XYZ file of C-alpha atoms in Angstrom:
654
model
C 5.933 -19.252 -10.527
C 4.291 -15.970 -9.571
C 3.951 -13.219 -12.134
C 5.874 -9.975 -12.202
C 4.893 -7.661 -9.387
C 3.308 -5.224 -11.826
C 1.211 -8.060 -13.287
C -1.013 -7.941 -10.219
C -4.093 -5.891 -9.411
C -5.541 -5.157 -5.981
C -9.016 -5.969 -4.755
C -10.087 -5.614 -1.139
C -12.808 -4.920 1.412
C -10.912 -2.474 3.663
C -10.074 -5.244 6.107
C -7.962 -7.469 3.892
C -6.910 -7.599 0.255
C -6.083 -9.998 -2.562
C -3.659 -9.732 -5.458
C -4.996 -11.002 -8.791
C -2.604 -11.679 -11.654
C -3.432 -10.924 -15.268
C -3.697 -14.705 -15.867
C -6.672 -14.856 -13.500
C -4.759 -16.282 -10.519
C -5.275 -15.037 -6.982
C -1.795 -15.617 -5.586
C -2.097 -13.675 -2.327
C -4.958 -13.467 0.149
C -4.775 -13.208 3.944
C -7.926 -14.032 5.908
C -9.657 -12.543 7.755
C -7.352 -9.478 8.104
C -4.420 -7.878 6.320
C -2.026 -9.314 8.912
C -3.591 -12.781 9.142
C -1.825 -15.837 7.683
C -2.354 -16.239 3.941
C -4.664 -18.891 2.530
C -3.208 -18.216 -0.941
C 0.570 -17.689 -0.691
C 1.667 -18.691 -4.182
C 3.057 -15.184 -4.604
C 5.930 -16.139 -2.298
C 6.361 -19.672 -3.564
C 4.567 -21.863 -6.084
C 1.052 -23.108 -6.745
C 1.717 -25.649 -3.997
C 1.401 -22.809 -1.487
C -2.107 -21.838 -2.531
C -3.858 -20.100 -5.434
C -7.201 -19.681 -7.173
C -7.129 -19.380 -10.932
C -10.103 -18.839 -13.223
C -9.441 -18.582 -16.930
C -9.910 -20.183 -20.337
C -9.293 -23.930 -20.199
C -7.325 -24.079 -23.439
C -3.945 -22.395 -23.813
C -4.285 -21.763 -27.547
C -3.449 -18.519 -29.321
C -6.428 -16.280 -29.757
C -7.696 -15.964 -33.304
C -10.551 -13.824 -34.593
C -13.228 -13.638 -31.922
C -16.467 -15.269 -32.998
C -19.449 -12.972 -33.262
C -21.819 -15.949 -33.152
C -21.724 -19.190 -31.164
C -18.604 -21.184 -32.083
C -18.769 -24.739 -33.500
C -19.801 -27.209 -30.814
C -17.475 -30.057 -31.719
C -16.220 -30.533 -28.107
C -19.794 -30.542 -26.741
C -22.927 -32.673 -26.974
C -26.148 -31.157 -28.252
C -27.164 -30.473 -24.668
C -23.943 -28.597 -24.031
C -22.194 -31.270 -21.966
C -18.463 -31.796 -22.381
C -17.566 -34.735 -24.643
C -14.054 -34.954 -23.185
C -13.147 -35.946 -19.605
C -12.079 -33.246 -17.169
C -8.657 -31.753 -17.801
C -6.082 -33.322 -15.498
C -3.981 -30.218 -14.894
C -4.758 -26.801 -13.506
C -6.163 -24.240 -15.899
C -3.358 -22.979 -18.135
C -1.950 -19.602 -17.200
C -3.250 -17.554 -20.122
C -2.703 -13.792 -19.683
C -5.809 -11.687 -20.157
C -5.969 -9.610 -23.310
C -7.422 -6.641 -21.436
C -8.024 -5.620 -17.852
C -9.250 -2.554 -16.012
C -11.062 -1.440 -12.917
C -14.761 -0.838 -13.403
C -14.896 2.939 -13.337
C -13.703 4.496 -10.107
C -13.920 1.355 -8.001
C -11.901 -1.569 -6.709
C -13.829 -3.990 -8.946
C -11.445 -5.686 -11.372
C -12.481 -6.785 -14.869
C -10.232 -9.003 -17.017
C -11.089 -10.181 -20.537
C -9.770 -13.005 -22.696
C -10.223 -13.537 -26.426
C -10.116 -17.171 -27.551
C -10.748 -18.861 -30.927
C -14.209 -19.817 -29.675
C -15.270 -16.526 -28.139
C -14.464 -13.939 -25.516
C -15.069 -13.931 -21.782
C -14.806 -11.549 -18.831
C -13.987 -12.348 -15.193
C -15.153 -9.805 -12.606
C -13.313 -9.940 -9.244
C -14.156 -7.976 -6.117
C -14.468 -8.130 -2.334
C -17.627 -6.472 -0.985
C -17.044 -4.178 2.025
C -18.300 -6.060 5.052
C -20.746 -3.406 6.222
C -22.813 -3.471 3.024
C -26.173 -5.164 2.637
C -27.887 -7.601 4.961
C -25.383 -10.476 4.833
C -22.983 -11.494 7.578
C -19.935 -9.204 8.002
C -17.447 -11.881 6.944
C -14.708 -11.614 4.296
C -15.832 -12.687 0.854
C -14.133 -12.808 -2.516
C -16.564 -13.012 -5.415
C -15.685 -13.955 -8.999
C -18.240 -13.643 -11.792
C -17.510 -15.206 -15.195
C -19.406 -13.443 -17.986
C -19.628 -14.665 -21.564
C -19.169 -11.864 -24.099
C -19.188 -13.649 -27.466
C -19.287 -17.238 -28.669
C -18.919 -20.130 -26.230
C -15.786 -20.454 -24.090
C -14.624 -23.447 -22.100
C -13.459 -22.313 -18.636
C -11.813 -23.776 -15.591
C -11.653 -22.777 -11.934
C -8.833 -24.328 -9.902
C -8.603 -23.642 -6.154
C -5.815 -24.896 -3.917
C -6.323 -23.670 -0.356
C -3.346 -23.788 1.988
C -3.522 -22.318 5.453
C -0.708 -20.708 7.490
C 1.106 -19.223 4.493
C 1.030 -22.436 2.455
C 2.205 -24.763 5.221
C -1.030 -26.457 6.332
C -3.147 -28.642 4.044
C -6.750 -28.263 5.242
C -9.431 -30.912 5.479
C -11.582 -30.278 2.385
C -15.016 -31.830 2.079
C -18.435 -31.267 0.582
C -21.481 -30.226 2.570
C -24.733 -31.272 0.919
C -27.542 -28.733 0.878
C -31.238 -29.372 1.336
C -31.921 -27.937 -2.101
C -29.792 -30.641 -3.687
C -26.667 -28.588 -4.202
C -23.477 -28.636 -2.180
C -20.781 -26.400 -0.758
C -17.073 -27.085 -0.477
C -15.417 -26.224 2.833
C -11.746 -26.260 3.833
C -11.017 -26.444 7.568
C -7.769 -26.139 9.513
C -7.636 -25.205 13.170
C -9.524 -21.962 13.823
C -10.182 -21.217 10.149
C -12.687 -22.404 7.591
C -13.075 -21.232 4.006
C -16.278 -21.964 2.100
C -16.353 -22.220 -1.701
C -19.688 -21.705 -3.432
C -20.289 -21.767 -7.153
C -22.802 -22.387 -9.882
C -20.562 -24.938 -11.621
C -20.073 -28.530 -10.471
C -16.795 -29.071 -8.609
C -14.574 -32.104 -8.130
C -11.353 -32.759 -6.234
C -8.054 -33.973 -7.607
C -4.467 -33.666 -6.366
C -5.597 -31.718 -3.271
C -7.173 -29.119 -5.555
C -10.824 -28.252 -6.198
C -11.743 -27.889 -9.865
C -14.772 -26.759 -11.833
C -14.953 -27.221 -15.619
C -17.745 -25.337 -17.330
C -18.685 -23.436 -20.438
C -20.046 -19.922 -20.698
C -22.113 -18.592 -23.589
C -22.494 -14.983 -24.697
C -24.693 -13.200 -22.175
C -24.360 -15.945 -19.548
C -22.868 -15.374 -16.067
C -21.438 -18.032 -13.751
C -20.601 -16.993 -10.193
C -18.149 -18.237 -7.569
C -17.544 -17.024 -4.024
C -15.019 -17.722 -1.294
C -16.049 -16.912 2.300
C -13.993 -17.093 5.498
C -15.619 -18.073 8.770
C -14.218 -19.051 12.166
C -14.320 -22.847 12.089
C -16.274 -23.219 15.328
C -19.168 -21.105 14.070
C -22.137 -22.062 11.925
C -21.598 -22.027 8.147
C -21.777 -18.550 6.595
C -24.593 -17.603 4.277
C -24.203 -18.346 0.582
C -23.200 -14.958 -0.881
C -25.502 -12.998 -3.154
C -22.950 -12.343 -5.881
C -24.970 -10.044 -8.102
C -26.435 -8.077 -5.214
C -23.001 -7.640 -3.655
C -21.595 -6.418 -6.979
C -24.198 -3.674 -7.224
C -23.671 -2.579 -3.614
C -19.877 -2.596 -3.962
C -19.972 -0.467 -7.094
C -22.358 1.976 -5.432
C -20.092 2.221 -2.377
C -17.030 3.148 -4.418
C -18.857 5.644 -6.609
C -20.245 7.399 -3.528
C -16.827 7.459 -1.862
C -15.003 8.846 -4.895
C -17.671 11.551 -5.268
C -16.257 13.170 -2.110
C -12.930 13.918 -3.833
C -12.375 17.667 -4.145
C -9.457 17.519 -6.593
C -10.473 18.420 -10.149
C -7.094 19.044 -11.786
C -5.449 17.595 -14.894
C -4.182 14.523 -13.046
C -7.569 13.566 -11.602
C -7.569 9.984 -12.942
C -4.190 9.215 -11.366
C -5.115 10.951 -8.109
C -8.455 9.151 -7.806
C -6.881 5.751 -8.466
C -4.273 6.450 -5.790
C -6.960 7.565 -3.341
C -8.945 4.384 -3.971
C -5.784 2.371 -3.371
C -5.148 4.166 -0.078
C -8.745 3.577 0.985
C -8.266 -0.098 0.111
C -5.258 -0.194 2.469
C -7.285 1.190 5.386
C -8.503 -1.224 8.054
C -12.060 0.060 8.412
C -12.849 -1.172 11.956
C -10.041 0.879 13.551
C -8.864 3.436 10.981
C -5.343 1.959 10.873
C -3.618 2.121 7.480
C -1.240 -0.610 6.299
C 1.873 0.365 4.374
C 1.134 -2.418 1.876
C -0.986 -5.603 1.888
C 2.013 -7.891 1.300
C 5.110 -9.201 3.000
C 8.564 -9.961 1.610
C 8.176 -8.790 -1.963
C 11.863 -7.998 -2.487
C 13.516 -4.643 -2.951
C 16.369 -6.579 -4.563
C 15.243 -9.590 -6.630
C 16.927 -12.677 -5.183
C 18.202 -10.772 -2.143
C 17.389 -10.432 1.556
C 15.780 -6.973 1.574
C 12.360 -8.456 2.229
C 10.048 -7.025 4.899
C 6.518 -7.373 6.211
C 4.564 -4.202 5.441
C 1.121 -5.282 6.698
C 1.303 -2.912 9.653
C 0.579 0.717 10.402
C 3.676 2.893 10.295
C 2.949 6.185 12.015
C 4.930 7.954 9.313
C 3.105 6.355 6.380
C -0.288 6.708 8.033
C 0.324 10.360 8.901
C 1.281 11.355 5.362
C -1.621 9.296 4.019
C -3.889 11.209 6.342
C -2.589 14.521 5.014
C -3.306 13.508 1.418
C -6.812 12.357 2.303
C -7.522 15.584 4.178
C -6.371 17.736 1.291
C -8.625 15.896 -1.133
C -11.785 16.070 0.980
C -11.756 12.955 3.183
C -12.219 14.027 6.796
C -13.900 10.894 8.112
C -10.745 8.847 7.438
C -8.724 11.490 9.254
C -11.005 11.324 12.270
C -10.801 7.503 12.360
C -6.997 7.574 12.132
C -6.752 10.103 14.957
C -8.843 7.816 17.154
C -6.643 4.850 16.206
C -3.551 6.878 17.142
C -4.907 7.795 20.554
C -5.722 4.161 21.309
C -2.359 2.890 20.039
C -0.188 5.403 21.885
C -2.487 5.415 24.946
C -0.926 7.123 27.957
C 2.632 6.193 27.035
C 3.989 8.663 24.423
C 7.483 8.253 25.853
C 7.501 4.751 24.363
C 6.031 5.742 21.017
C 6.668 3.005 18.449
C 7.267 3.693 14.780
C 4.622 1.111 13.874
C 1.768 -0.864 15.361
C -0.639 -3.516 14.169
C -3.819 -2.378 12.447
C -5.584 -2.724 15.800
C -2.850 -0.918 17.750
C -1.004 -3.978 19.040
C 2.638 -3.293 19.963
C 4.230 -6.748 19.721
C 5.244 -7.361 16.085
C 7.867 -10.053 16.594
C 9.747 -10.868 13.403
C 10.151 -14.480 12.259
C 11.062 -16.372 9.093
C 8.791 -18.736 7.134
C 11.477 -21.151 6.005
C 9.106 -23.386 4.017
C 8.483 -20.589 1.515
C 11.232 -20.095 -1.125
C 10.333 -16.430 -1.551
C 9.303 -14.372 -4.548
C 11.629 -15.394 -7.392
C 13.887 -17.014 -4.815
C 14.135 -13.897 -2.636
C 14.612 -15.288 0.849
C 14.009 -15.046 3.706
C 10.250 -14.596 3.818
C 9.506 -12.606 6.960
C 6.382 -12.027 9.028
C 6.347 -9.463 11.792
C 8.811 -6.605 11.711
C 11.779 -6.156 14.020
C 12.010 -2.474 13.135
C 9.060 -1.865 15.475
C 11.562 -1.501 18.298
C 13.704 1.105 16.567
C 14.021 4.733 17.616
C 13.034 7.017 14.757
C 12.706 10.577 15.960
C 11.236 11.818 12.681
C 7.985 9.982 13.513
C 7.204 12.602 16.158
C 7.286 15.269 13.484
C 5.029 13.381 11.095
C 2.466 12.626 13.800
C 2.366 16.202 15.103
C 2.177 17.509 11.527
C -0.854 15.293 10.856
C -2.592 16.366 14.070
C -1.924 20.005 13.262
C -3.173 19.685 9.701
C -6.320 17.899 10.876
C -7.251 20.779 13.146
C -6.291 23.458 10.611
C -8.509 21.886 7.955
C -11.568 21.846 10.154
C -11.492 18.538 11.999
C -13.108 19.092 15.370
C -10.770 19.601 18.300
C -9.989 16.552 20.406
C -8.635 17.339 23.881
C -6.910 13.967 24.173
C -5.136 14.516 20.852
C -3.992 17.946 22.005
C -2.677 16.498 25.250
C -0.847 13.787 23.319
C 0.761 16.408 21.108
C 2.017 18.377 24.098
C 3.440 15.227 25.695
C 5.230 14.318 22.473
C 6.920 17.719 22.446
C 7.901 17.328 26.077
C 9.566 14.034 25.166
C 11.423 15.644 22.246
C 12.722 18.389 24.511
C 14.700 15.735 26.360
C 15.606 13.391 23.503
C 15.960 15.240 20.171
C 19.748 15.254 20.517
C 19.902 11.428 20.611
C 21.031 9.379 17.589
C 18.428 7.117 15.980
C 17.877 4.629 13.141
C 16.297 7.230 10.868
C 13.495 7.198 8.326
C 14.902 4.270 6.334
C 15.112 1.898 9.299
C 18.735 1.018 8.680
C 19.910 -2.020 10.587
C 23.303 -0.519 11.146
C 24.487 1.830 13.935
C 22.384 4.702 15.224
C 23.396 8.102 13.879
C 22.397 11.736 14.111
C 20.316 11.691 10.924
C 19.590 15.154 9.555
C 16.062 14.276 8.485
C 15.243 13.110 12.002
C 16.429 16.429 13.457
C 14.489 18.388 10.832
C 11.297 16.517 11.690
C 11.875 17.148 15.402
C 11.955 20.827 14.435
C 8.676 20.311 12.529
C 7.022 18.843 15.617
C 7.964 21.855 17.725
C 7.152 24.348 14.968
C 3.642 22.975 14.326
C 2.867 22.876 18.025
C 3.890 26.524 18.364
C 1.692 27.428 15.391
C -1.218 25.494 16.855
C -0.948 27.424 20.117
C -0.641 30.721 18.242
C -3.722 30.029 16.090
C -6.074 28.269 18.512
C -7.090 28.456 22.188
C -4.489 25.770 22.971
C -1.932 26.564 25.655
C 1.735 25.763 26.182
C 5.135 27.278 27.137
C 5.569 29.279 23.932
C 8.781 31.098 24.859
C 10.528 27.883 25.861
C 9.435 26.040 22.751
C 10.363 28.921 20.455
C 13.850 28.753 21.914
C 13.872 24.979 21.372
C 12.819 25.427 17.764
C 15.644 27.903 17.178
C 18.144 25.594 18.895
C 17.267 22.599 16.707
C 17.366 24.729 13.558
C 20.802 26.123 14.351
C 22.118 22.674 15.267
C 21.044 21.169 11.933
C 22.439 24.055 9.900
C 25.772 23.833 11.699
C 26.303 20.063 11.971
C 24.264 18.671 9.094
C 25.449 20.975 6.317
C 28.614 20.635 4.223
C 29.560 24.196 3.120
C 32.311 22.952 0.835
C 29.849 20.974 -1.286
C 26.866 23.257 -0.544
C 24.626 20.413 0.543
C 23.078 18.943 3.621
C 24.281 15.426 4.428
C 22.637 12.220 5.591
C 23.904 12.509 9.154
C 26.083 14.782 11.257
C 29.750 14.525 10.290
C 29.057 12.353 7.254
C 29.496 13.000 3.563
C 26.764 10.744 2.151
C 23.578 12.158 0.721
C 20.038 11.070 1.569
C 16.897 11.632 -0.484
C 14.937 12.498 2.676
C 16.814 15.828 2.593
C 14.470 16.763 -0.269
C 11.800 17.336 2.379
C 13.668 20.268 3.940
C 11.888 22.922 1.838
C 8.600 20.982 1.754
C 8.196 21.061 5.538
C 9.228 24.714 5.727
C 12.573 24.223 7.475
C 14.202 26.524 4.881
C 12.663 28.447 1.977
C 12.989 26.941 -1.530
C 15.216 29.785 -2.755
C 17.822 29.256 -0.007
C 21.145 28.423 -1.651
C 21.622 25.478 0.707
C 18.307 23.995 -0.432
C 19.112 24.449 -4.106
C 22.569 22.981 -3.567
C 21.109 19.932 -1.822
C 18.550 19.347 -4.572
C 21.191 19.559 -7.263
C 23.588 17.289 -5.331
C 20.898 14.612 -4.914
C 19.916 14.897 -8.551
C 23.557 14.504 -9.507
C 24.649 11.757 -7.110
C 21.542 9.734 -6.218
C 19.704 9.706 -9.538
C 19.619 6.729 -11.880
C 20.018 6.986 -15.645
C 16.230 7.308 -15.884
C 16.277 10.313 -13.548
C 14.684 8.471 -10.616
C 16.112 8.750 -7.100
C 17.784 6.254 -4.762
C 17.165 6.656 -1.034
C 20.862 6.686 -0.144
C 24.071 4.939 -1.300
C 23.891 1.323 -0.111
C 27.676 0.891 -0.533
C 30.648 3.029 0.364
C 33.621 3.764 -1.879
C 35.197 0.428 -0.909
C 32.061 -1.518 -1.897
C 30.981 -2.262 1.679
C 27.310 -2.192 2.647
C 26.514 0.808 4.813
C 23.051 -0.175 6.083
C 23.716 -3.604 7.572
C 22.176 -5.470 4.611
C 23.607 -7.196 1.575
C 22.658 -6.403 -2.001
C 21.291 -3.309 -3.666
C 17.890 -1.733 -4.022
C 16.022 0.122 -6.739
C 15.024 3.743 -7.088
C 12.631 4.683 -4.308
C 9.496 6.041 -5.932
C 8.491 8.341 -3.060
C 11.887 10.046 -3.255
C 11.488 10.519 -6.991
C 8.159 12.268 -6.444
C 9.845 14.424 -3.777
C 12.422 15.513 -6.341
C 9.644 16.543 -8.720
C 8.108 18.576 -5.883
C 11.384 20.311 -5.131
C 12.070 21.112 -8.770
C 8.679 22.801 -8.958
C 9.391 24.710 -5.757
C 12.632 26.185 -7.100
C 10.986 27.244 -10.359
C 12.009 24.349 -12.630
C 8.373 23.486 -13.284
C 8.775 22.042 -16.778
C 11.463 19.686 -15.506
C 9.233 18.742 -12.571
C 6.333 17.930 -14.887
C 8.583 15.836 -17.109
C 9.783 13.772 -14.141
C 6.227 13.413 -12.828
C 5.005 12.142 -16.188
C 7.839 9.600 -16.251
C 6.833 8.424 -12.803
C 3.197 8.095 -13.848
C 4.352 5.932 -16.747
C 5.859 3.447 -14.259
C 2.415 2.557 -12.925
C 1.086 -0.737 -14.151
C -1.863 -0.863 -16.522
C -4.370 -0.473 -13.658
C -2.542 2.455 -12.051
C -0.653 0.761 -9.193
C 2.857 1.290 -7.868
C 5.166 -0.828 -5.737
C 7.742 0.643 -3.396
C 10.643 0.883 -5.864
C 11.678 0.730 -9.507
C 14.626 -1.454 -10.486
C 16.506 0.528 -13.165
C 18.497 -2.555 -14.203
C 15.570 -4.910 -14.680
C 13.108 -2.182 -15.691
C 10.416 -3.491 -13.368
C 8.668 -2.702 -10.099
C 10.098 -4.163 -6.894
C 9.173 -4.130 -3.221
C 5.842 -4.583 -1.481
C 2.787 -3.837 -3.600
C 0.817 -1.677 -3.850
C 2.666 0.729 -1.619
C 0.969 3.591 0.227
C 4.292 5.442 0.459
C 4.366 5.638 -3.359
C 0.749 6.642 -3.936
C 0.706 9.399 -1.307
C 3.500 11.492 -2.881
C 1.900 10.916 -6.294
C -1.151 12.733 -4.957
C 0.981 15.434 -3.328
C 2.962 16.129 -6.499
C -0.198 16.247 -8.603
C -1.663 18.833 -6.236
C 1.527 20.893 -6.294
C 1.891 20.859 -10.071
C -1.765 21.747 -10.455
C -1.178 24.754 -8.216
C 1.820 25.862 -10.261
C -0.476 27.538 -12.744
C -1.025 30.264 -10.152
C 1.203 31.494 -7.356
C 3.096 28.720 -5.621
C 1.074 27.073 -2.874
C 2.572 24.831 -0.193
C 1.087 21.304 -0.107
C 0.329 21.723 3.588
C -0.790 24.788 5.566
C 2.499 25.454 7.340
C 2.417 29.241 7.373
C 0.337 30.925 10.049
C -1.298 33.236 7.519
C -2.314 30.501 5.085
C -6.107 30.000 4.865
C -7.325 26.701 6.310
C -9.491 26.195 3.218
C -6.524 26.122 0.836
C -7.098 23.289 -1.684
C -3.497 22.059 -1.732
């Protein structure tokens, strides 16, 4: 059974990623890309669906750690095992400590055993580093710290999300050693290691001991099966290059406030979710981690949502990362091409449009949460707010110094032309409800944002456009929202025109500049959401999933947890209306929800007191950065998190 979602840590090479549990098991790894089929899919099933665990071979309680070599009763004088190989997989012993090595995506986990202590270092070297082939590699280095510890590596490779058992065999080397290779169809995975391996029960094992100061390395490399075998990885050299890469990247961060550690870890996570060859950004590296444990709210997030990518871009820009912004803009232009009228809400990491949704019925799902889905049917939805997020990102990029791109400017103008004709249409909204289309207030507000930012761009740059017509359009949308999306009796905006339900996306109204923070309608909406959509812990639900009669309102059964992005938005709004101490208190509570290595899933289940949803989630880490920047700025005059106002300097740090 997979661990709790928060028991996992992320490693990755900016083309794919793995989740490593605190017991040393890699339960999720898609090769060679984020959206490729998983070779380790135990996260959504059992060990039968693929895993790689390295850990102590004896599941005994840890006693005092030996400071000198432990008694050698189980070993011969030469260090050989006296006992036959263990017949079962290495026991799932949780690590006593784990952390990332400094500001990197290199994971270190440590175990204390009665015979000594040991560290396992896990990482995936970025594919452009060094002189080796640009193929995906996962490297695991076992390092003895004290005493002598008996270890085990157990690898069960299963292709096509755990469905296909590969042909596994040994390839003898001229130097007398051997490599283990698993082949199925177009894929091959090569296992290299310094410990002798053997096969049993369709699993590859290695039993070995590690002394204090000794290091034993393992590596897993993907290669297309029709090509020549990949090079044997240089584990130690790759470790040094990977650490250097991350230290150099983090050094570009311009944020130096009191929340720097949390901000930097979130930035590293966002960088780890970026597909380096194209600049596309995945929402999360996983599929079907449930929003409701045991329920059907399970989705594939290994794609690039324009909304998520655009807000990620804004956070990267405001913390000093322009190259990522430039790469994303190029990805956007390729994905949308010459067809902005058919703008999709999401694309593949390479810009592919077809994301057909299907069910993997051989996988039982995380803790029985079925179905397990790949692909995403929401790709065909109409979500008008996406136009606002994309235009906002393009505007911010140019206002913060990114060089002008004529194609991007033309795209922006064509998007506004489309909105002129279609902003009055109902849509599925930001939350991708699978119920009827409605006139969602947030969608209309973001249509206003798209027009507003385009007007500002024309006013502040040599760009051209029909200013008078678009100013009238901006005023028309604004008046429409204030008339049809506002409930004067309750002094709050509503989820959709004519409705009474609330929606946490309304918290963005002051943040995007639609109304000033001190407007009574804004304050009333904030207080209504805090009163009606907050959990006992003070975190925020996206919207009510059931009406007063108990019926589901979004076309799905079950409930969901508090949406972490919305909770950060509430902290932002509280700061904007002057309740800074309350905002800081909520922000600190949200930071406390991160797991021990600083990662957040999509939601927090207030009943189970645990993280739920796909993990780690870009849409949680981005608002963490935004709120940190805003609260840091609260020591001086209030500063907007994005340069919306025409008179705001482009060099503003937040």
